[in-house]
CSV table of C-alpha atoms in Angstrom, one decimal:
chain,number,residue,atom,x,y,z
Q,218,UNK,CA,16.7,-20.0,16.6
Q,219,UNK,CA,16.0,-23.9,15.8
Q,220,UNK,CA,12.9,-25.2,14.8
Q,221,UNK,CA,11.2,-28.7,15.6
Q,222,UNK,CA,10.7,-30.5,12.3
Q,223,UNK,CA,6.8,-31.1,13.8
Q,224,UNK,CA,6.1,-27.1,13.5
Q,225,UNK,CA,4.5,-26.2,10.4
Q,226,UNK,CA,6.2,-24.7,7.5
Q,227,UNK,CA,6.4,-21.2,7.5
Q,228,UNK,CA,3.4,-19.7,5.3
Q,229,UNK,CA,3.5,-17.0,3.3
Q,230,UNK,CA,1.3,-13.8,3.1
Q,231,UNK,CA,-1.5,-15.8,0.9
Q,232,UNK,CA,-1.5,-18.3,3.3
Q,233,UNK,CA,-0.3,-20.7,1.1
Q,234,UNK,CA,2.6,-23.6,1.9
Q,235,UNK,CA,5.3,-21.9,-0.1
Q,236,UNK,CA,6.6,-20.2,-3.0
Q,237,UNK,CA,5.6,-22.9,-5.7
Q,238,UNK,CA,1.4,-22.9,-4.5
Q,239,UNK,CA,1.2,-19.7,-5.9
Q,240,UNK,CA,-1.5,-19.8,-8.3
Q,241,UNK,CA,-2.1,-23.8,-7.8
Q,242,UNK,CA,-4.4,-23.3,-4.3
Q,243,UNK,CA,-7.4,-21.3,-3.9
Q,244,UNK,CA,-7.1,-18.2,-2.9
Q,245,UNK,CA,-7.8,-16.3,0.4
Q,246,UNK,CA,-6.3,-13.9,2.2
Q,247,UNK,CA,-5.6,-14.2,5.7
Q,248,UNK,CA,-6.9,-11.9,8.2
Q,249,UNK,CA,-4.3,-10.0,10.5
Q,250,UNK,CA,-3.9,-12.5,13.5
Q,251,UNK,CA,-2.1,-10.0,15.6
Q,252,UNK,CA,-4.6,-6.7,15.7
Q,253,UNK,CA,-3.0,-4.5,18.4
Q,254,UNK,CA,-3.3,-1.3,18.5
Q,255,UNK,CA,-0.6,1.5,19.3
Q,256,UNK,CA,-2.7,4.4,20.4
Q,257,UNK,CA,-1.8,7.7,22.7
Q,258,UNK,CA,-3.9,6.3,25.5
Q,259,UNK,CA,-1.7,2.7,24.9
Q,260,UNK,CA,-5.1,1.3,25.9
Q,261,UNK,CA,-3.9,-2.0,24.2
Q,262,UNK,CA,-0.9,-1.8,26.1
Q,263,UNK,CA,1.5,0.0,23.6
Q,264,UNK,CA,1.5,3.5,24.1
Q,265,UNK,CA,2.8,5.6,21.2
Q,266,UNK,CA,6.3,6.4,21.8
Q,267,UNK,CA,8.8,7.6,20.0
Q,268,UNK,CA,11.7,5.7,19.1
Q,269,UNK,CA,10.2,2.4,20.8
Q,270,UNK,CA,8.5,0.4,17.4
Q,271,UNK,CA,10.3,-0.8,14.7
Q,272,UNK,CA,8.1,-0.9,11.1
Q,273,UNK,CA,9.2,-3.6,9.3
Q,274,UNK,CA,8.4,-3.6,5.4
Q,275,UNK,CA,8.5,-5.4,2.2
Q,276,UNK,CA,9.1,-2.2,-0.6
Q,277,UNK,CA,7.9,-4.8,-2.8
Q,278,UNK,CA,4.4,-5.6,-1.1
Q,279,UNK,CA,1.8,-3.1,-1.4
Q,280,UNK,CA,-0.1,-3.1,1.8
Q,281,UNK,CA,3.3,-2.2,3.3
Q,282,UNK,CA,3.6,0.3,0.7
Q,283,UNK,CA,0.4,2.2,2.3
Q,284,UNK,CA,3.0,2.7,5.7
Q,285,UNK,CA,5.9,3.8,3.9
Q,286,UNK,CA,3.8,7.0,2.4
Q,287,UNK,CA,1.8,7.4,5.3
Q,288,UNK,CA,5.2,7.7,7.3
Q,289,UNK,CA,6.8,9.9,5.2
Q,290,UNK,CA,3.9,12.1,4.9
Q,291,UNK,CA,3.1,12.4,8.9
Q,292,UNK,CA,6.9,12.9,9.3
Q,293,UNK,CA,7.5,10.1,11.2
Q,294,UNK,CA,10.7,8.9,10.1
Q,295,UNK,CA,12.6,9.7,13.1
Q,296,UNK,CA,10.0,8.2,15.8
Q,297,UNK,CA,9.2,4.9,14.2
Q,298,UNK,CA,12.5,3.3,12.8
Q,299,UNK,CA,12.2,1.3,9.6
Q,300,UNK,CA,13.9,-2.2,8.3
Q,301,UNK,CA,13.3,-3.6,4.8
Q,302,UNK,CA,13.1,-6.9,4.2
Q,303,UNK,CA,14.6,-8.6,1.1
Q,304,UNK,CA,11.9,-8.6,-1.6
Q,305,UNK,CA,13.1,-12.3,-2.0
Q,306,UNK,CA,11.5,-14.7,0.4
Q,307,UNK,CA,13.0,-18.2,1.5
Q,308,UNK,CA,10.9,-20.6,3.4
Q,309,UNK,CA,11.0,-18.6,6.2
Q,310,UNK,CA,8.9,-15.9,4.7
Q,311,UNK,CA,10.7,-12.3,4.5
Q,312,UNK,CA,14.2,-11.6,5.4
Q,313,UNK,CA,16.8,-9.6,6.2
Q,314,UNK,CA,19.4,-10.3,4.0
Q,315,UNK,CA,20.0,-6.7,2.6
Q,316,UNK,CA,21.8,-5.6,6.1
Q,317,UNK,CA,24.8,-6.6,6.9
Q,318,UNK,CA,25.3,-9.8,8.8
Q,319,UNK,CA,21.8,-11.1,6.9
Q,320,UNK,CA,20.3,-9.5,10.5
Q,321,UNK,CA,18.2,-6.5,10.9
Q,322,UNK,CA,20.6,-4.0,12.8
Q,323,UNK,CA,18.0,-2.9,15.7
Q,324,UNK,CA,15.9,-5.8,16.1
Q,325,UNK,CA,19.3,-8.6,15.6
Q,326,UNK,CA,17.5,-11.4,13.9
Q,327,UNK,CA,17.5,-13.1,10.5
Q,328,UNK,CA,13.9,-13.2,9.7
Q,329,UNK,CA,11.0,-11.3,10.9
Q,330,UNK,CA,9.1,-14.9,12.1
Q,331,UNK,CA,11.1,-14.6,15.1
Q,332,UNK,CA,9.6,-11.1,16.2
Q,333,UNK,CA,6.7,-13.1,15.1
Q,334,UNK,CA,7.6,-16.1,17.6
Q,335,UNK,CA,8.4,-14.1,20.3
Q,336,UNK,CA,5.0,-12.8,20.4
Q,337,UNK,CA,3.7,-16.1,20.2
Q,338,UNK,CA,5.6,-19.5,20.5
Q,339,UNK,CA,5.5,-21.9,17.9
Q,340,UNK,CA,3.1,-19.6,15.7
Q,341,UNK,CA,2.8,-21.2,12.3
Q,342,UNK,CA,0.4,-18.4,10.1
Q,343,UNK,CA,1.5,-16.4,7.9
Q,344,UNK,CA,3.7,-13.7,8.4
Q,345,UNK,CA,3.2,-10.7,6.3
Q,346,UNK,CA,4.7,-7.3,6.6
Q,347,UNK,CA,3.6,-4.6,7.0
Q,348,UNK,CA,4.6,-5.7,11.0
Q,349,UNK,CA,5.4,-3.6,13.4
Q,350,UNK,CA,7.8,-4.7,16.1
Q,351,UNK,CA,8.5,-3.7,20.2
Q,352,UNK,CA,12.0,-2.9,20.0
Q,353,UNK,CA,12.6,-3.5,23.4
Q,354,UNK,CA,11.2,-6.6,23.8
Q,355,UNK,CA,11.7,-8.1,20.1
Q,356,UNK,CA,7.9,-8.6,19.9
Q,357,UNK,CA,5.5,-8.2,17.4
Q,358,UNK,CA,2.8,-5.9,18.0
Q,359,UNK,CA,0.7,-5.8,15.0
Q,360,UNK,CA,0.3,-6.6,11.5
Q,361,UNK,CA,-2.8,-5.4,11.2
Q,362,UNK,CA,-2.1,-3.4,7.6
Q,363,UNK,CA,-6.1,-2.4,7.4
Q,364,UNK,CA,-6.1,-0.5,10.6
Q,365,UNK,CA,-2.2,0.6,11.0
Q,366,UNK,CA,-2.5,3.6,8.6
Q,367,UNK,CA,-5.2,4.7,10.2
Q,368,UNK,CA,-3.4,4.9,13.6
Q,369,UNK,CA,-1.0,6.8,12.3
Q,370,UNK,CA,-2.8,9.3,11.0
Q,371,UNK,CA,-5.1,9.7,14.1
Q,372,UNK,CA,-3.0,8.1,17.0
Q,373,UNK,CA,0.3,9.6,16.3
Q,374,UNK,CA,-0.5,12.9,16.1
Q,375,UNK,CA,1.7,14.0,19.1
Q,376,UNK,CA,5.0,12.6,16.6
Q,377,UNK,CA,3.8,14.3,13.4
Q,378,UNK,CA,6.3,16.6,12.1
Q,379,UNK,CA,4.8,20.6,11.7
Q,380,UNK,CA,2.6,21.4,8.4
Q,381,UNK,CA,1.6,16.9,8.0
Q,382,UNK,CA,-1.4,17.0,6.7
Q,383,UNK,CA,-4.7,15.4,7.9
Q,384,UNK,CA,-5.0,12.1,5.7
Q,385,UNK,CA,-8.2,11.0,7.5
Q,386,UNK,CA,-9.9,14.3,8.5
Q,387,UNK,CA,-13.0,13.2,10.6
Q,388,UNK,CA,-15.6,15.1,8.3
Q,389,UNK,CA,-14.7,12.9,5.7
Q,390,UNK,CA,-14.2,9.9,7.4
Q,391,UNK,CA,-17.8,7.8,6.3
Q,392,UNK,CA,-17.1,9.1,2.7
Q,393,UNK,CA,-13.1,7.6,2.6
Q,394,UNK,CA,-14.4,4.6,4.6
Q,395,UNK,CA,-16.4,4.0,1.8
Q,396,UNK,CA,-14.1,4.3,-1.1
Q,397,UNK,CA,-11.7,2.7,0.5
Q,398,UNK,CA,-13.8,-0.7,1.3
Q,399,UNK,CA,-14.9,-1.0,-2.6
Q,400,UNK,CA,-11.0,-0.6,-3.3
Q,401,UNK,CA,-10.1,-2.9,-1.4
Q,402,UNK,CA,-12.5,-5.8,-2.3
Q,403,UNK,CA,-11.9,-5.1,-6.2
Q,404,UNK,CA,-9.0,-3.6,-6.9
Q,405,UNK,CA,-6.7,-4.0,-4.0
Q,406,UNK,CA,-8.0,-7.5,-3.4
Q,407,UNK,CA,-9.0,-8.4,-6.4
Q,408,UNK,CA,-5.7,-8.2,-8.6
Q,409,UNK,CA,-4.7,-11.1,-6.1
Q,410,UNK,CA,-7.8,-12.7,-6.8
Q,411,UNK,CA,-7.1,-12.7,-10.6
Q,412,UNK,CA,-3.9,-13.7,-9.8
Q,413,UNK,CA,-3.8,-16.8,-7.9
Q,414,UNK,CA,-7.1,-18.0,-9.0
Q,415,UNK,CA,-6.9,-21.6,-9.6
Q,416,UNK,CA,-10.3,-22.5,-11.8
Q,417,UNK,CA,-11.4,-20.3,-15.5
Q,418,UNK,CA,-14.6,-18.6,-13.4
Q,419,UNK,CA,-12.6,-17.3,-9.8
Q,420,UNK,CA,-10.7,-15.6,-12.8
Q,421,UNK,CA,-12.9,-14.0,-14.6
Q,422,UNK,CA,-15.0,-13.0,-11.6
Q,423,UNK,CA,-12.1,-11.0,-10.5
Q,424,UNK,CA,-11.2,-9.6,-13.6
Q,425,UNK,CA,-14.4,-7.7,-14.1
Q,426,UNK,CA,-14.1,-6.5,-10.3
Q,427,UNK,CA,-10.6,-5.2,-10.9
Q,428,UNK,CA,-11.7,-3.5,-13.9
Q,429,UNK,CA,-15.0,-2.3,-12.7
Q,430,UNK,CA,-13.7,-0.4,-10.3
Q,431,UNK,CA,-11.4,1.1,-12.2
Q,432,UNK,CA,-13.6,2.1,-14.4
Q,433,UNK,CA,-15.5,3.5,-11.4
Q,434,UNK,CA,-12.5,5.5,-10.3
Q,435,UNK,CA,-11.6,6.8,-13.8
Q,436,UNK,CA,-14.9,8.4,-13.8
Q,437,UNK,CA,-14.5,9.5,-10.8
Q,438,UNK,CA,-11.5,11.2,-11.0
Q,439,UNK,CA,-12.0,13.2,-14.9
Q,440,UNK,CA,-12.9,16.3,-13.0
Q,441,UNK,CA,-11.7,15.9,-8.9
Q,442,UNK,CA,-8.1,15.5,-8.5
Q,443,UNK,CA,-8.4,13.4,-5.4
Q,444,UNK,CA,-11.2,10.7,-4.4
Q,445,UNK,CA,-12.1,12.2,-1.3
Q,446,UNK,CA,-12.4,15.8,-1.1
Q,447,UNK,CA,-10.0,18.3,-1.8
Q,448,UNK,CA,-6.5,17.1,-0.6
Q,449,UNK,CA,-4.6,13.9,-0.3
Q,450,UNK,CA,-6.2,11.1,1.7
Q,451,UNK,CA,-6.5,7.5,3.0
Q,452,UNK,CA,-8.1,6.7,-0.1
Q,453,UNK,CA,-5.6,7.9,-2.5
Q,454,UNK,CA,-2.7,6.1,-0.5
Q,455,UNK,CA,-4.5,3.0,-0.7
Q,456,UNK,CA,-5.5,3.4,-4.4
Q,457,UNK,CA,-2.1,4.4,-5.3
Q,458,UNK,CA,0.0,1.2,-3.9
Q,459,UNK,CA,-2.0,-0.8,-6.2
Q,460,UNK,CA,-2.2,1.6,-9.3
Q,461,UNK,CA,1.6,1.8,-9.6
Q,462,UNK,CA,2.5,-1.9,-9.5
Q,463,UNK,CA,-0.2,-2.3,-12.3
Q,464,UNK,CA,1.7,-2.3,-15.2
Q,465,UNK,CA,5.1,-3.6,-13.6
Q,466,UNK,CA,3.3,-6.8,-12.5
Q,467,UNK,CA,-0.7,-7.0,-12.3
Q,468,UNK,CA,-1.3,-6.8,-15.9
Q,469,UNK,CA,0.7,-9.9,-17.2
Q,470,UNK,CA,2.1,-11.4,-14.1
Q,471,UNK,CA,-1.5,-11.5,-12.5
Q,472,UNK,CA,-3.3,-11.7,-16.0
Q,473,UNK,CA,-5.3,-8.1,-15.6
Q,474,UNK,CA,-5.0,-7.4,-19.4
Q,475,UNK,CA,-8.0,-6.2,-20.6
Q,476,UNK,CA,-5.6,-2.8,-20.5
Q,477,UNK,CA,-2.7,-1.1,-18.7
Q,478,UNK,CA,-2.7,1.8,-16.5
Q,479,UNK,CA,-1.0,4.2,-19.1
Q,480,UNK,CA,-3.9,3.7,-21.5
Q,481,UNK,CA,-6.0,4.9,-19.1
Q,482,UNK,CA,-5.8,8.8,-19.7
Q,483,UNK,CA,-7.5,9.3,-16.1
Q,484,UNK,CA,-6.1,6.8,-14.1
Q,485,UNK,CA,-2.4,7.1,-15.6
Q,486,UNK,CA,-2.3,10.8,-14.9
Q,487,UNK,CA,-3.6,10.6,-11.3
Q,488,UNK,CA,-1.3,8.1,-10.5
Q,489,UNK,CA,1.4,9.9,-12.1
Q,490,UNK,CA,0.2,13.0,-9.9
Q,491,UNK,CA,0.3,10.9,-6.6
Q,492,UNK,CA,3.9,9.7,-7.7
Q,493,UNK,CA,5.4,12.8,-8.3
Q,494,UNK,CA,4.1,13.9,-4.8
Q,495,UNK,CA,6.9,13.9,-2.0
Q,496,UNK,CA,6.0,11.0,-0.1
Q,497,UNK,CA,4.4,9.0,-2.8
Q,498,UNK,CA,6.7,8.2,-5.5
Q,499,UNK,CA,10.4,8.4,-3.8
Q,500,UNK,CA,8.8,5.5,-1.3
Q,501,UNK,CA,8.6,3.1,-4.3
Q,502,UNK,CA,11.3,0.5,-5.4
Q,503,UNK,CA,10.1,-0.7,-8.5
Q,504,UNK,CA,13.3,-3.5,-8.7
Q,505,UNK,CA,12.0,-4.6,-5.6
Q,506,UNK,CA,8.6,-5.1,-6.7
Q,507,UNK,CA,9.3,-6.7,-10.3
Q,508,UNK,CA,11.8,-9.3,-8.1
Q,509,UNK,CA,9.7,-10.1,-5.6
Q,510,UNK,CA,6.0,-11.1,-7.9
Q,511,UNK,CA,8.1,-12.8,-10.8
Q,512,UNK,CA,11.2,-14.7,-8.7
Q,513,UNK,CA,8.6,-15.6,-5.4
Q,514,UNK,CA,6.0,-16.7,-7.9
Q,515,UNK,CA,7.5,-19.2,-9.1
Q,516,UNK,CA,3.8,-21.3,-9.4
Q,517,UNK,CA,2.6,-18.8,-11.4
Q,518,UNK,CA,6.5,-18.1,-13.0
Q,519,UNK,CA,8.1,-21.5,-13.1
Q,520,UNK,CA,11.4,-19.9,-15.4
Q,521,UNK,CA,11.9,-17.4,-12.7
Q,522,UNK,CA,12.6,-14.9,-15.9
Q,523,UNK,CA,12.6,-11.5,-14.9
Q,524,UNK,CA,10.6,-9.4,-17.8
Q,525,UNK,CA,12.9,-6.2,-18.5
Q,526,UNK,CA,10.0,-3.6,-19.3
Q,527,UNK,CA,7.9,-1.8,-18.7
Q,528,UNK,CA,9.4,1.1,-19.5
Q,529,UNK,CA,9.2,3.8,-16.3
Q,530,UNK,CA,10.2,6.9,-18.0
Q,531,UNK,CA,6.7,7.7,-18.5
Q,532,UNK,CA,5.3,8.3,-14.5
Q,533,UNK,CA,8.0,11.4,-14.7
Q,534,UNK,CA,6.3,13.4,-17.3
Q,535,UNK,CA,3.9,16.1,-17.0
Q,536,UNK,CA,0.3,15.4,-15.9
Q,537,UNK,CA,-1.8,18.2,-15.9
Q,538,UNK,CA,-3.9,17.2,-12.9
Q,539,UNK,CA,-3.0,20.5,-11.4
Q,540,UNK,CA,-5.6,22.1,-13.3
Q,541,UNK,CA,-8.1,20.3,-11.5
Q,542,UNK,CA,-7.7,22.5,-8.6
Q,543,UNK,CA,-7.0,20.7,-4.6
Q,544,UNK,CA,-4.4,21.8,-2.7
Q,545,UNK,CA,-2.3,18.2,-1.9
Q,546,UNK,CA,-1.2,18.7,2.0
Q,547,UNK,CA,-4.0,21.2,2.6
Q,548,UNK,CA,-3.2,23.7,4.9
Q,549,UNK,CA,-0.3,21.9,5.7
Q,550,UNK,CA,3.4,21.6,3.7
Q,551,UNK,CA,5.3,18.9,1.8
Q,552,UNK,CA,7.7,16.5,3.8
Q,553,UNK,CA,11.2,17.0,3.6
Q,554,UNK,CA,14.0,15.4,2.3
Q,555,UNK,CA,14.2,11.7,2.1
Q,556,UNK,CA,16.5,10.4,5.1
Q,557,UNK,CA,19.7,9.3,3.3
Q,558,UNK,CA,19.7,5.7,4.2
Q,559,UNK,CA,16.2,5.1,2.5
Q,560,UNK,CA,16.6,6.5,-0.2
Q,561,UNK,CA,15.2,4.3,-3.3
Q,562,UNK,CA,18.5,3.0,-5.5
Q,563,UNK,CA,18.7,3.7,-8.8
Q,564,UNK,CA,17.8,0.5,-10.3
Q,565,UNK,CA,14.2,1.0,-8.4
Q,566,UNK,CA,13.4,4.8,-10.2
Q,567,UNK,CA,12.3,5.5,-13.5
């Protein structure tokens, strides 16, 4: 596909012009222009259906990260195909250069703006993954990231495999709701904040939110071994994609140094919990994610050097959250096995 030298550059998921703003613009993050809905009544027009949508995903980019364990959890693997996008943008935004060809084998482009443009001619926002794509017609449906988790978990339910458990059960619902909008706006948010803040106070203003809440969270969690009620939920999914880049990237890439995950006895051992959970940990590629922050980056990593720690060993030993009581799927049973072809490579694992 060609494209007239008078359309816009592609912008990444900041919204910013390119890899070298990061860190030199103010930040802001873009709201999810396409907000579809896939629902069991297809009210919106796409009616769940197995086999039909294509999830596209960045294993490097965190809000995707919340699909990938939601996926595995519900069991969806087989119903809603998945394509990974190189963790290494061009100035197209994310593509498919890990298949072979450089194109995504299902959808047959090079670079997830044109499911984007097929949607909508010419479109010149940003386009962010997670996205989820119409096979049939190459378009994209939605890349809403707040909302899509939550659609699986309550507008899937005919495609969830036996014994998934409910990850946004409706008694709960107001409670998660809330934990998961202060996560958002100060840790999940916030990191990015601290990150590409362009003036001393936007910094610092961010850097106690990050920190606040995790303070907040550690106290939290010293005697509940979930944030919301007795099992796994919304809230620790969304927690968790941010928790285990922290060290990896957030705490020197992003400047959120006042300490690290691991000397947080709480934090470190829930998020060790969580990662040793099928579903959780054996989603996460943490090559991807260390290539993607410090080689895209390059405004905030100008030498493109690629730090060599942390050392990972750590989130595989013992955490002792067991003793905290919950039961992590409920009434209902672990997933299975990974599918063979997504399995995390080697250089990604502890």
């Amino acid at each position: 596909m060609t494209r007239s030298a008078a359309t816009p550059a592609r912008r990444d998921e900041t919204g910013s012009d390119g890899n070298s703003e990061y860190g030199r613009k103010g930040f802001q993050r873009s709201r999810s222009h396409f907000a579809d809905r896939i629902t069991a009544d297809g009210r919106d027009g796409w009616p769940v259906e197995a086999g039909r949508y294509r999830l596209v995903v960045s294993r490097a980019c965190p809000w995707a990260s919340r699909a990938l364990v939601s996926r595995r959890l519900l069991g969806l693997e087989d119903a809603l195909s998945l394509a990974v996008a190189d963790p290494i943008q061009d100035d197209r935004s994310w593509r498919f250069t890990l298949d072979p060809g450089d194109r995504d084998p299902v959808l047959g482009i090079h670079h997830l703006s044109e499911a984007y443009d097929a949607r909508q001619s010419g479109y010149p926002g940003g386009v962010s993954v997670p996205a989820v794509v119409d096979v049939p017609s190459g378009q994209l449906v939605t890349n809403d990231y707040q909302r899509l988790t939550l659609d699986l978990a309550t507008e899937w339910t005919a495609l969830h495999r036996p014994g998934a458990p409910d990850l946004y059960p409706e008694p709960l619902r107001d409670e998660i709701d809330e934990v998961i909008d202060a996560v958002y706006r100060q840790l999940n948010n916030g990191v990015y904040r601290a990150g590409f803040a362009t003036t001393q106070q936007d910094y610092e203003d961010a850097y106690r939110d990050v920190f606040h809440r995790m303070d907040l969270m550690s106290a939290r969690l010293a005697d509940r071994r979930y944030l919301v009620g007795e099992t796994i939920t919304e809230a620790d999914i969304r927690a968790f994609t941010t928790l285990v880049r922290f060290d990896a990237v957030y705490h020197g890439h992003f400047k959120c140094n006042r300490n690290k995950l691991t000397e947080d006895p709480v934090l470190w051992a829930y998020a060790r919990d969580l990662y040793q959970t099928p579903g959780f940990g054996d989603t996460v590629d943490f090559d991807h994610i260390k290539r993607h922050y410090y080689l895209v980056h390059t405004g905030i990593n100008p030498t493109g050097i690629l730090p060599a720690g942390p050392d990972l060993s750590g989130w595989l030993t013992p955490h002792g959250r067991e003793d905290l009581g919950g039961r992590p799927f409920g009434d209902g049973t672990a997933p299975g096995p990974v599918p063979a072809a997504e399995r995390i490579a080697a250089a990604g694992q502890p």
